[in-house]
Amino acid sequence: MKNNPYLINLSSIGSSSLGYITVAEGMENIPFEIKRVYWTYFTPNDVERGNHAHKKLEQVIVAVSGVIKFSLEDIKGNMIEFVLDSPSKGLYIPSMYWRTIKFSHNAVLLCLASQHYDENDYIRSLNLFRKK
Ligand code: TYD
């Protein structure tokens, strides 16, 4: 497990004349075994999603379409922002980061997750998160 969020440059195979393929592989360019994949879409651009942290879950997020802005906060209150504007960029998010997410109207967010879904892994109160 890594402790800081960072961008992963996912290789693009192909060319502008043919189009591209990008590959995600657990323990290769993704720093964990992938247990779950989900995607979100049709999020209106005035809606903010996220507003939670995960106790154990690690994720890599890709904007396969559109532009997605992530604002991340650690338990010390340090904030960092990332803009996902290319299907060849991945954002690694370790456990224990509070996230808020904004979407362009056409955005599709792909999430590669290290664990199966578990509501007990969520921290949904910012006050509780900041007290950790
Ligand atoms: P949540 O992770 O809070 O989404 P976001 O951060 O994009 O706002 O999930 C939204 C709802 O969907 C919440 O009620 C939990 C449910 N959910 C599942 O049932 N299974 C899943 O794998 C995920 C990711 C969410």
Coordinates of C-alpha atoms and ligand atoms in Angstrom, one line a residue:
M1 CA 0.0 0.0 0.0
K2 CA 1.2 3.5 -0.9
N3 CA 0.5 6.5 1.3
N4 CA 0.1 9.4 -1.2
P5 CA -2.2 10.0 -4.1
Y6 CA -0.5 10.3 -7.5
L7 CA -1.2 10.2 -11.2
I8 CA -0.4 7.1 -13.2
N9 CA 0.5 7.6 -16.8
L10 CA -1.3 4.6 -18.5
S11 CA 0.3 3.7 -21.9
S12 CA -1.7 4.5 -25.0
I13 CA -1.2 1.8 -27.7
G14 CA -2.1 2.9 -31.2
S15 CA -2.1 6.1 -33.2
S16 CA -4.2 9.1 -33.9
S17 CA -5.2 7.6 -37.2
L18 CA -6.4 4.2 -35.7
G19 CA -7.4 5.2 -32.2
Y20 CA -5.9 3.8 -29.0
I21 CA -6.2 1.1 -26.4
T22 CA -5.2 1.5 -22.8
V23 CA -4.7 -1.4 -20.4
A24 CA -5.0 -1.6 -16.6
E25 CA -3.5 -4.7 -14.9
G26 CA -3.4 -5.5 -11.2
M27 CA 0.1 -5.4 -9.7
E28 CA 1.5 -4.1 -13.0
N29 CA 0.5 -0.6 -13.8
I30 CA -2.1 -0.7 -11.0
P31 CA -0.5 -1.0 -7.5
F32 CA -2.9 -3.6 -6.1
E33 CA -4.9 -6.6 -7.2
I34 CA -8.2 -5.3 -8.7
K35 CA -11.2 -6.9 -7.0
R36 CA -14.0 -4.6 -8.3
V37 CA -14.6 -2.3 -11.2
Y38 CA -17.5 0.2 -11.4
W39 CA -18.3 3.3 -13.4
T40 CA -20.4 6.4 -12.8
Y41 CA -22.0 8.5 -15.5
F42 CA -24.8 11.1 -16.3
T43 CA -23.7 13.1 -13.2
P44 CA -25.1 16.7 -13.7
N45 CA -22.2 19.2 -13.6
D46 CA -23.7 21.1 -10.7
V47 CA -23.6 18.0 -8.5
E48 CA -20.7 17.2 -6.2
R49 CA -20.2 13.5 -5.5
G50 CA -17.9 11.7 -3.1
N51 CA -17.9 13.3 0.3
H52 CA -16.5 10.3 2.0
A53 CA -13.2 8.5 2.8
H54 CA -12.4 4.8 2.9
K55 CA -10.7 3.1 5.9
K56 CA -8.9 0.4 3.8
L57 CA -10.0 0.7 0.2
E58 CA -7.5 1.8 -2.5
Q59 CA -8.7 3.0 -5.8
V60 CA -7.4 4.0 -9.3
I61 CA -9.8 6.4 -11.1
V62 CA -9.8 7.0 -14.8
A63 CA -12.0 9.6 -16.6
V64 CA -12.6 7.4 -19.7
S65 CA -14.7 10.3 -21.1
G66 CA -14.9 14.0 -20.1
V67 CA -13.2 15.8 -17.3
I68 CA -13.3 14.9 -13.6
K69 CA -11.9 17.0 -10.8
F70 CA -10.9 15.4 -7.6
S71 CA -10.2 17.3 -4.4
L72 CA -8.5 15.1 -1.8
E73 CA -7.9 15.9 1.9
D74 CA -5.8 13.8 4.3
I75 CA -6.4 13.5 8.0
K76 CA -4.0 16.3 8.7
G77 CA -6.1 18.7 6.6
N78 CA -3.6 18.8 3.6
M79 CA -5.6 19.3 0.4
I80 CA -4.5 18.3 -3.1
E81 CA -6.4 18.6 -6.4
F82 CA -6.2 16.5 -9.5
V83 CA -7.8 17.0 -12.9
L84 CA -8.5 13.9 -14.9
D85 CA -8.9 15.0 -18.5
S86 CA -7.5 12.1 -20.5
P87 CA -8.4 8.3 -20.7
S88 CA -4.7 7.6 -20.3
K89 CA -4.4 9.2 -16.9
G90 CA -5.1 7.2 -13.7
L91 CA -5.4 8.7 -10.2
Y92 CA -4.2 6.4 -7.4
I93 CA -6.1 7.2 -4.1
P94 CA -4.8 5.5 -1.0
S95 CA -7.1 4.7 1.9
M96 CA -8.0 7.6 4.3
Y97 CA -8.4 10.4 1.9
W98 CA -11.6 12.5 2.0
R99 CA -12.7 13.1 -1.6
T100 CA -15.1 15.5 -3.4
I101 CA -15.6 15.0 -7.1
K102 CA -17.0 17.3 -9.9
F103 CA -17.9 16.1 -13.4
S104 CA -18.2 17.6 -16.8
H105 CA -21.6 16.7 -18.3
N106 CA -20.1 13.9 -20.5
A107 CA -17.8 12.4 -17.9
V108 CA -17.6 8.7 -17.3
L109 CA -15.7 7.7 -14.2
L110 CA -14.1 4.3 -14.1
C111 CA -13.0 3.0 -10.7
L112 CA -10.6 0.1 -10.1
A113 CA -11.0 -0.9 -6.5
S114 CA -8.8 -3.1 -4.2
Q115 CA -11.7 -4.5 -2.2
H116 CA -15.3 -5.7 -2.7
Y117 CA -18.0 -3.2 -1.7
D118 CA -18.4 -2.8 2.0
E119 CA -20.4 0.1 3.5
N120 CA -18.5 -0.4 6.8
D121 CA -15.3 0.7 5.0
Y122 CA -16.8 4.2 4.4
I123 CA -16.3 7.2 6.6
R124 CA -19.2 9.6 5.6
S125 CA -18.7 12.3 8.3
L126 CA -16.0 14.9 7.6
N127 CA -15.9 15.7 11.3
L128 CA -15.3 12.1 12.3
F129 CA -12.7 11.8 9.5
R130 CA -10.8 14.9 10.8
K131 CA -10.7 13.4 14.3
K132 CA -9.0 10.2 13.1
Ligands
TYD1 P1 -20.6 6.1 -3.3 O1 -19.4 5.3 -3.2 O2 -21.0 7.0 -2.1 O3 -20.5 7.0 -4.6 P2 -19.9 8.5 -5.0 O4 -18.7 8.7 -4.2 O5 -19.7 8.4 -6.5 O6 -20.9 9.5 -4.6 O7 -21.8 5.2 -3.7 C1 -23.1 5.7 -4.0 C2 -24.2 4.7 -3.6 O8 -24.0 3.5 -4.3 C3 -24.1 4.3 -2.1 O9 -25.4 4.2 -1.6 C4 -23.4 3.0 -2.1 C5 -23.8 2.4 -3.5 N1 -22.7 1.5 -4.0 C6 -22.9 0.1 -4.1 O10 -24.0 -0.4 -3.7 N2 -21.9 -0.7 -4.6 C7 -20.8 -0.2 -5.0 O11 -19.8 -0.9 -5.5 C8 -20.6 1.3 -4.9 C9 -19.3 1.9 -5.4 C10 -21.6 2.1 -4.4

